[in-house]
PDB file of C-alpha atoms in Angstrom:
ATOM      1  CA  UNK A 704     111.632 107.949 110.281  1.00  0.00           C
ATOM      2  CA  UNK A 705     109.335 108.619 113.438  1.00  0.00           C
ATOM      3  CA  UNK A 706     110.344 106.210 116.088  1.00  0.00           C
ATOM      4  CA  UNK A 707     108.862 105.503 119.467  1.00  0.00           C
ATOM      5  CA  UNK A 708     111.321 103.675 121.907  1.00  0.00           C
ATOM      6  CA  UNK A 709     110.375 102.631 125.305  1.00  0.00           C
ATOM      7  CA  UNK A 710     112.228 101.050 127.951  1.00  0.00           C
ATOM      8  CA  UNK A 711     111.876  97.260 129.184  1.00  0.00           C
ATOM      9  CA  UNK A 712     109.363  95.431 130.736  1.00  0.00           C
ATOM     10  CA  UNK A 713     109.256  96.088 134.897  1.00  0.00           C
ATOM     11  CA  UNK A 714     108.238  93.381 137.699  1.00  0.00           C
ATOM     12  CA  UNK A 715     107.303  95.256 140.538  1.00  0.00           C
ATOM     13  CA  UNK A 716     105.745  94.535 144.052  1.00  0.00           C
ATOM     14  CA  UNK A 717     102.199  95.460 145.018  1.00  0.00           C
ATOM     15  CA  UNK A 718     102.175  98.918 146.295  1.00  0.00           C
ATOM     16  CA  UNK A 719     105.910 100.117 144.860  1.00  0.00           C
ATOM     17  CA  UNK A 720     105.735 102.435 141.475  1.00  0.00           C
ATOM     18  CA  UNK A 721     107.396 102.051 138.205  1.00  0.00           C
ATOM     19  CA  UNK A 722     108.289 104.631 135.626  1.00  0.00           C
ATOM     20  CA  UNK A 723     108.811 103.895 132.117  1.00  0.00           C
ATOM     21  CA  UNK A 724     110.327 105.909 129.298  1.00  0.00           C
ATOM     22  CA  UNK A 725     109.751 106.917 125.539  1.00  0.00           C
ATOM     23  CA  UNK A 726     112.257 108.195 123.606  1.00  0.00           C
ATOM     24  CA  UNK A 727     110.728 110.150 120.595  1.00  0.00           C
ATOM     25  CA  UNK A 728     113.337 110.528 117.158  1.00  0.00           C
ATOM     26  CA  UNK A 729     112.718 111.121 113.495  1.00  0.00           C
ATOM     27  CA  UNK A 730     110.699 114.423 114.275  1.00  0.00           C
ATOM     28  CA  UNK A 731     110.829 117.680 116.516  1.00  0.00           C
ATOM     29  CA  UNK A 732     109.832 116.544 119.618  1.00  0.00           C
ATOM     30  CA  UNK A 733     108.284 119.539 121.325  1.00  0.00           C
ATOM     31  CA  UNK A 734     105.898 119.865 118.295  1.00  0.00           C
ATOM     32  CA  UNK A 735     103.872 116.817 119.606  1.00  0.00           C
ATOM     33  CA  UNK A 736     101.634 115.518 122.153  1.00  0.00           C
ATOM     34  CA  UNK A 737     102.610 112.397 123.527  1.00  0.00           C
ATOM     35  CA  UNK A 738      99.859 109.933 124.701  1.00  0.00           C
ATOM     36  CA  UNK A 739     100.133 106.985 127.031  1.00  0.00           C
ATOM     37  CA  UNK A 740      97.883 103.921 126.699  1.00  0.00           C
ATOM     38  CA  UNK A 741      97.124 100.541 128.170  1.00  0.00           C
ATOM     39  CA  UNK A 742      96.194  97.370 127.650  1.00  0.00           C
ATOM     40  CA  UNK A 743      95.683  95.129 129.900  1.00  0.00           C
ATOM     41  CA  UNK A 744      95.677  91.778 129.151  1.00  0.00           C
ATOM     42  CA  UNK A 745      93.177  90.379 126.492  1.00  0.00           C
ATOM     43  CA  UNK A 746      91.227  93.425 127.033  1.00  0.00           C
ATOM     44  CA  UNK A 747      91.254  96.459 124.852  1.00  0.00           C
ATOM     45  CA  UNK A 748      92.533 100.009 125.228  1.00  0.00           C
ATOM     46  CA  UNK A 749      92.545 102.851 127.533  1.00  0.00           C
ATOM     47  CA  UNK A 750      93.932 106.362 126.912  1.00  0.00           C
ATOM     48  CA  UNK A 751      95.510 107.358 130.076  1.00  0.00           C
ATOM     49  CA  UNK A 752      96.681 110.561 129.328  1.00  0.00           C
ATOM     50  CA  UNK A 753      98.404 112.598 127.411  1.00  0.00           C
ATOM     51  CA  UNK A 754     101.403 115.606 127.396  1.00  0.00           C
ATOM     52  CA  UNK A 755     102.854 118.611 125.491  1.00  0.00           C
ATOM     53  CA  UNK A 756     106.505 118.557 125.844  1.00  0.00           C
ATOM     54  CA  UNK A 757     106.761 122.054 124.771  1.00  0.00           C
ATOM     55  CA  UNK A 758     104.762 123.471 127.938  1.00  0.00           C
ATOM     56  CA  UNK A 759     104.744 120.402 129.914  1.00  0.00           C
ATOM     57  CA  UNK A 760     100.963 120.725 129.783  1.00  0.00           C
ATOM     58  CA  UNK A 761      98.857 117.957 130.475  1.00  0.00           C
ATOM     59  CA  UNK A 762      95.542 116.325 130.406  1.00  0.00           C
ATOM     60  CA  UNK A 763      94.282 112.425 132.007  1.00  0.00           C
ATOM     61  CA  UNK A 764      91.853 110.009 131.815  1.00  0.00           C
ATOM     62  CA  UNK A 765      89.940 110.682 135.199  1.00  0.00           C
ATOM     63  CA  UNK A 766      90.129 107.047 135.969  1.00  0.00           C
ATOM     64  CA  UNK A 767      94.158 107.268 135.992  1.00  0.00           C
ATOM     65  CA  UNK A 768      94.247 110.489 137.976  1.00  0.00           C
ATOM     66  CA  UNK A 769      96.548 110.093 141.035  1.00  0.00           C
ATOM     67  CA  UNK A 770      97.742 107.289 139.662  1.00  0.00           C
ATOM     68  CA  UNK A 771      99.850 107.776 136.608  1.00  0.00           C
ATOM     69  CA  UNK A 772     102.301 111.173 136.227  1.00  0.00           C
ATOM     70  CA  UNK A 773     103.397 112.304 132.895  1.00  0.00           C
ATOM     71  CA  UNK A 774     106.525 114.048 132.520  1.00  0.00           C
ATOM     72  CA  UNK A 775     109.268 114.959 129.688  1.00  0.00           C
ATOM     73  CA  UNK A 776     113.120 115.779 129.292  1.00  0.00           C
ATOM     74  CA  UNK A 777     113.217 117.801 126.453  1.00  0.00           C
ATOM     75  CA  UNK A 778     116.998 117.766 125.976  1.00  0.00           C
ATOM     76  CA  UNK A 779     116.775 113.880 125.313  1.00  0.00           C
ATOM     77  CA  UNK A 780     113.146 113.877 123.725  1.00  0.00           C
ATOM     78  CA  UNK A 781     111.990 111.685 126.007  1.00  0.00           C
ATOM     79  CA  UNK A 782     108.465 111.353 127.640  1.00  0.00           C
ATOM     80  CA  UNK A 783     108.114 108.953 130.996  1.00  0.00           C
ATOM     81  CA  UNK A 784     104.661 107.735 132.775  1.00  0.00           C
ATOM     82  CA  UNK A 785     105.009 106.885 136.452  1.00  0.00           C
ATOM     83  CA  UNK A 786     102.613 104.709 137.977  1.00  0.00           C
ATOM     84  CA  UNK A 787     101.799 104.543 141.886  1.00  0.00           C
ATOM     85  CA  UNK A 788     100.544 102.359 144.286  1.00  0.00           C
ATOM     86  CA  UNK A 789     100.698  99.579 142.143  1.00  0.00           C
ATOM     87  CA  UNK A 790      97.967  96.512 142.303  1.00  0.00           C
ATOM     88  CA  UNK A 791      97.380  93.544 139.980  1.00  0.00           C
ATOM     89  CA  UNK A 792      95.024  96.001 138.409  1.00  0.00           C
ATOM     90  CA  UNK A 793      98.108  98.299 136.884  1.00  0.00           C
ATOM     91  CA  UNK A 794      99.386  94.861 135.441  1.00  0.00           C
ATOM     92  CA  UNK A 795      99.145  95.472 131.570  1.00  0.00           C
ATOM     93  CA  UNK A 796     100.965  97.184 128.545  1.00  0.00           C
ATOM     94  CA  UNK A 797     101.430 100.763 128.080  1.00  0.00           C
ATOM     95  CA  UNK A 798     102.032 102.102 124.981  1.00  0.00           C
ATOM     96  CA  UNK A 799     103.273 105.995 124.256  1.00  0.00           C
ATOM     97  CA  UNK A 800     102.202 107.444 120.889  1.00  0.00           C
ATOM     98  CA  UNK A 801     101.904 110.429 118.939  1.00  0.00           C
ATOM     99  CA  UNK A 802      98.295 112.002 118.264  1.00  0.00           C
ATOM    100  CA  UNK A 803      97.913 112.721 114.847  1.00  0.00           C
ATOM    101  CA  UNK A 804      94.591 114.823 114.621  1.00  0.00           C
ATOM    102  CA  UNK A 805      92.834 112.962 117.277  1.00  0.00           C
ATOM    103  CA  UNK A 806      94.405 109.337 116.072  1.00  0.00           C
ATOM    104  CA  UNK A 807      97.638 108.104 116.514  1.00  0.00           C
ATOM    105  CA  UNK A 808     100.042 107.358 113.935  1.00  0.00           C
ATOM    106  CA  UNK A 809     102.724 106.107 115.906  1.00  0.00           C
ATOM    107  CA  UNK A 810     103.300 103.384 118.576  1.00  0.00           C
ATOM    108  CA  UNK A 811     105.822 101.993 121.111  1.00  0.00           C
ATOM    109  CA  UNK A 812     106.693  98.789 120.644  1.00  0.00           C
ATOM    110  CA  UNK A 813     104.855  98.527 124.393  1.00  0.00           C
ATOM    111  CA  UNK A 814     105.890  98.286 127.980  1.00  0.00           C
ATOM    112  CA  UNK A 815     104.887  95.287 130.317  1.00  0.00           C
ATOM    113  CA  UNK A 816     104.559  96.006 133.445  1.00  0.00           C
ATOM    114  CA  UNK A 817     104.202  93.100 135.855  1.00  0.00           C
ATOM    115  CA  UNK A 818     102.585  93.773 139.309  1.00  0.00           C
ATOM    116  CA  UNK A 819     103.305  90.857 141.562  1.00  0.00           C
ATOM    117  CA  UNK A 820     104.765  90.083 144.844  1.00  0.00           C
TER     118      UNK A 820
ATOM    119  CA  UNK B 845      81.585 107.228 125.007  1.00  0.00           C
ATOM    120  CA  UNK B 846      80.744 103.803 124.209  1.00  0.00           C
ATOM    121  CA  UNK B 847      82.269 101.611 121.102  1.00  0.00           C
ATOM    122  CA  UNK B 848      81.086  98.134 120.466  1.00  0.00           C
ATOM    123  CA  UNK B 849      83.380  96.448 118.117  1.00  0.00           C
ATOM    124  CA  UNK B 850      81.573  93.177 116.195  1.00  0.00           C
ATOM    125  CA  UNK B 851      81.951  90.616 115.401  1.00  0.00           C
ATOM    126  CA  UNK B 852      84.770  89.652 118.385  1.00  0.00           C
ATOM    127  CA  UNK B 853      86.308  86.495 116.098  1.00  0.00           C
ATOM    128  CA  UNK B 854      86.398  86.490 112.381  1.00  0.00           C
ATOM    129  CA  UNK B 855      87.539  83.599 110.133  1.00  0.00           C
ATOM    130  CA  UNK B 856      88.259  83.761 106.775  1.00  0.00           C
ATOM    131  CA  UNK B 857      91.098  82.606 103.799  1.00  0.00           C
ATOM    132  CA  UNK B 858      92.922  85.166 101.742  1.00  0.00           C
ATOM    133  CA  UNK B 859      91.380  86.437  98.461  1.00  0.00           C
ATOM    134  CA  UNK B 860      88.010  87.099 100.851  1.00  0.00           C
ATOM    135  CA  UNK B 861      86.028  90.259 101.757  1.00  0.00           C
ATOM    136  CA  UNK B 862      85.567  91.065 105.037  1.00  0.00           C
ATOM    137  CA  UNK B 863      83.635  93.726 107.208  1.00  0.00           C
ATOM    138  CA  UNK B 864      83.940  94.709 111.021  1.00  0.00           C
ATOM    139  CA  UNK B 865      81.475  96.679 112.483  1.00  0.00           C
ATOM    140  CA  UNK B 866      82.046  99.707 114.795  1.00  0.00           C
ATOM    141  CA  UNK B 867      79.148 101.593 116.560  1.00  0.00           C
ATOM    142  CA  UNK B 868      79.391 104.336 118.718  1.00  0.00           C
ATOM    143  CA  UNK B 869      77.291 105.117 122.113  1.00  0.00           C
ATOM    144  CA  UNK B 870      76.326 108.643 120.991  1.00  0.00           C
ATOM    145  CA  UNK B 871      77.572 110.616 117.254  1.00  0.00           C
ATOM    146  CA  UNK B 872      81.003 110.523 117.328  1.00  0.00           C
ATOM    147  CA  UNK B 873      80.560 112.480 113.943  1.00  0.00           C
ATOM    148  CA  UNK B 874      83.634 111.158 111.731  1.00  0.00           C
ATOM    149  CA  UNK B 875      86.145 110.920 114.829  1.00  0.00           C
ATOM    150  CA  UNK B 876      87.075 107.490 114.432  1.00  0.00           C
ATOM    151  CA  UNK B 877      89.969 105.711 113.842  1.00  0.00           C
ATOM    152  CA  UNK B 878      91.122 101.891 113.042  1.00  0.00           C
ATOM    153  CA  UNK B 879      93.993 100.420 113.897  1.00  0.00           C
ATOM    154  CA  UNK B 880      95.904  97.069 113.063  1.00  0.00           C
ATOM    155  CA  UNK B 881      97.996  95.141 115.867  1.00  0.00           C
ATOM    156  CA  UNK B 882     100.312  92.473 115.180  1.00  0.00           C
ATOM    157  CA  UNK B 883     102.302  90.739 117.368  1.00  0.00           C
ATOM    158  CA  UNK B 884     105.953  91.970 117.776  1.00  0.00           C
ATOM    159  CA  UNK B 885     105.112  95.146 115.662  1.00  0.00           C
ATOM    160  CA  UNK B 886     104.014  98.327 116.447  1.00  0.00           C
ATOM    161  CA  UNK B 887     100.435  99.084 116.333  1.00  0.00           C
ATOM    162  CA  UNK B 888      99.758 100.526 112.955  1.00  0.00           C
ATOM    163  CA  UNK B 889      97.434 103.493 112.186  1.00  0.00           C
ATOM    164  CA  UNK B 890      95.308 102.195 108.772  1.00  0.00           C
ATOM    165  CA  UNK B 891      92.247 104.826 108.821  1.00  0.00           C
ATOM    166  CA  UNK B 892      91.175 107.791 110.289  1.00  0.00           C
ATOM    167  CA  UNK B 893      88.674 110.819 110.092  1.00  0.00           C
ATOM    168  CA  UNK B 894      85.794 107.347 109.638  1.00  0.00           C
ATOM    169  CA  UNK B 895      87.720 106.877 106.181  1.00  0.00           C
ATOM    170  CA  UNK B 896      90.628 108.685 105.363  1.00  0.00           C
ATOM    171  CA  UNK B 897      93.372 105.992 104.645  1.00  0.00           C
ATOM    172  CA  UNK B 898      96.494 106.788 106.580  1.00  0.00           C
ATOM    173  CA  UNK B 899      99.821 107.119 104.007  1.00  0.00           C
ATOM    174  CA  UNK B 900     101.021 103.498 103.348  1.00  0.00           C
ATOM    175  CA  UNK B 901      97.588 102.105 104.060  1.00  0.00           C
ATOM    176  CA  UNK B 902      96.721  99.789 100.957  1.00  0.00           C
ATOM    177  CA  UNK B 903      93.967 100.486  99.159  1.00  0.00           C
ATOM    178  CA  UNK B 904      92.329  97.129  99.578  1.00  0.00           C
ATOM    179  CA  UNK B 905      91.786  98.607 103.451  1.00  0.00           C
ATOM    180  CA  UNK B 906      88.214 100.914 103.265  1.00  0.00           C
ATOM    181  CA  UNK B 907      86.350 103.072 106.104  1.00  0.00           C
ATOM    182  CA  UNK B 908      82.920 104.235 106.014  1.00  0.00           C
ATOM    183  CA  UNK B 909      80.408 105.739 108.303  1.00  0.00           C
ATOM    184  CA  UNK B 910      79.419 108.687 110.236  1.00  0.00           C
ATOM    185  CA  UNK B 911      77.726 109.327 112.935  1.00  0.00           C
ATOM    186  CA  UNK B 912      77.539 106.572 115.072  1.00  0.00           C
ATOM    187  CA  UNK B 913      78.021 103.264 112.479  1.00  0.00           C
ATOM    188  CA  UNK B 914      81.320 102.769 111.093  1.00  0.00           C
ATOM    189  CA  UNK B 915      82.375  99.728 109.010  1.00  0.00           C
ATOM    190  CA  UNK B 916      86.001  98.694 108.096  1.00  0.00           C
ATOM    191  CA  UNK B 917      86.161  96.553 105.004  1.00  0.00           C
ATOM    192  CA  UNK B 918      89.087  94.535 103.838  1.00  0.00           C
ATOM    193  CA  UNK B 919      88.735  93.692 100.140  1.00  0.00           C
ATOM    194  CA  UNK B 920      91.155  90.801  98.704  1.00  0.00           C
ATOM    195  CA  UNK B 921      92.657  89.953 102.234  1.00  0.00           C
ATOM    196  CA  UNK B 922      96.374  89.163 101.725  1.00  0.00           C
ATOM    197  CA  UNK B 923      98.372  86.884 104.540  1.00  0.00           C
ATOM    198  CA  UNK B 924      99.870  89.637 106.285  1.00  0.00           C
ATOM    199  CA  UNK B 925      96.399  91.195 106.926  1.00  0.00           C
ATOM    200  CA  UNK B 926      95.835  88.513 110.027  1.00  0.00           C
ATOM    201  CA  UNK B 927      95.757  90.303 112.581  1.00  0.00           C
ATOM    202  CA  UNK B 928      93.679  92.327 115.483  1.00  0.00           C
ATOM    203  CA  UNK B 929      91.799  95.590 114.357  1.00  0.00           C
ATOM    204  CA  UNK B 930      90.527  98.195 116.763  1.00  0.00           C
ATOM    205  CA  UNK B 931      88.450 100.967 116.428  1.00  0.00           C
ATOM    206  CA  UNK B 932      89.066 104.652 118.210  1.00  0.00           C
ATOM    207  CA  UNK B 933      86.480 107.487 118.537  1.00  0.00           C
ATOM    208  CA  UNK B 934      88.074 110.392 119.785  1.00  0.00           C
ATOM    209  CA  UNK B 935      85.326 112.825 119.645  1.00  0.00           C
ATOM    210  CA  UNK B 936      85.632 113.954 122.877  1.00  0.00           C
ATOM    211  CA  UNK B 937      87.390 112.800 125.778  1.00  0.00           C
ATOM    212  CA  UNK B 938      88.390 110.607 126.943  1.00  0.00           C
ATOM    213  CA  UNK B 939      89.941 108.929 123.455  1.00  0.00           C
ATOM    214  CA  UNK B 940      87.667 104.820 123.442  1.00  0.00           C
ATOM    215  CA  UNK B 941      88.386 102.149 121.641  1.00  0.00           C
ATOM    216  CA  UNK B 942      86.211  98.915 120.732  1.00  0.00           C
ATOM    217  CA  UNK B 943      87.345  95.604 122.148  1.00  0.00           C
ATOM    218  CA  UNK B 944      88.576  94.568 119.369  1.00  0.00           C
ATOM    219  CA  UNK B 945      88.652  91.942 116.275  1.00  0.00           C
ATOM    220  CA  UNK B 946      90.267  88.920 115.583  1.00  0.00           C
ATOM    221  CA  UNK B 947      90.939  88.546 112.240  1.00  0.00           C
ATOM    222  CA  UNK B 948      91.813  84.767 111.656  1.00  0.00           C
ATOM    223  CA  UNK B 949      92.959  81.993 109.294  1.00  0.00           C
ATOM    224  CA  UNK B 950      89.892  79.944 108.295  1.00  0.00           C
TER     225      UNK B 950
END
């Protein structure tokens, strides 16, 4: 079955980045989009971005340009989201998921990033 | 685009109907999605295309609208369907989502 599986939750210092991983199984990898969302928290949810691992394409959210960079390995069928210049703001949740005709029809479990010093 | 998710807080008791309310800042035609988050469980795709139930969905779960009103009625709501619901338009970009519902215990 389709499973999403991203790495731990990350404490990091104001103005440091953090990159967090999503390993993709249960379905070809390179036939997907992966998106990245976040929540921060008790707020609702922002699409950040989104990219082919086939091409490496990718398209963002203007409000996370320069800030988040989307990347994949294909040989591992993994997707990672680094996030710069960290503030309280980039303190949240980020889910990876699969677009599914515009929706998404699967989820990470969720990364929790913690910006603090 | 704009989604504004009502009501924010819903109580009700199992066996109940319930609606949530999903409007959209400009026709989003049918591009809309709802989604169910639980805690410790991956958020779960339930409807998309306004009302197209996703495989596995129950059928108790219902989507309607166009345009720029959607509704998402639960019919019958069982204990596990406690939860927070979101809706998605993803029209154009970038993808919005409402602020959400709580679904709760009355």
């Amino acid at each position: 079955q389709v499973k999403l599986l991203q790495s731990g939750a990350a404490l990091v210092k104001p103005g440091a980045s953090v990159k967090m991983s999503c390993k993709a199984s249960g379905y070809t990898f390179t036939d997907y989009w992966v998106s990245w969302v976040k929540q921060s928290h008790g707020k609702s949810l922002e699409w950040i971005g989104e990219i082919y691992p086939n091409s490496g394409a990718t398209n963002f959210n203007e409000k996370f340009k320069g800030k988040a960079t989307l990347t994949v390995d294909k040989s591992t069928s993994t997707a990672y989201m680094e996030l710069s210049r960290l503030t309280s703001e980039d303190s949240a949740i980020y889910y990876c998921t699969r677009p599914y005709y515009g929706s998404y029809d699967y989820w990470g479990q969720g990364v929790m990033v913690t910006v603090s010093s | 685009v704009q989604m504004t998710q009502s009501p924010s807080y819903l109580a009700a008791s199992p066996g109940e109907s319930v609606s949530i309310s999903c409007k959209a800042s400009k026709s989003i035609s049918n591009n809309l999605a709802w989604y169910q988050e639980k805690p410790g469980k991956a958020n779960k795709l339930l409807i998309h295309s306004g009302s197209t139930l996703q495989s596995g969905t129950p059928s108790r779960f219902s989507g309607s609208g166009s345009g720029t009103d959607f509704t998402l009625t639960i019919r019958s709501l069982e204990s596990e369907d406690f939860a927070v619901y979101y809706c998605q338009q993803y029209n154009e970009y970038p993808d919005t989502f409402g602020a959400g519902t709580k679904l709760e215990l009355k």
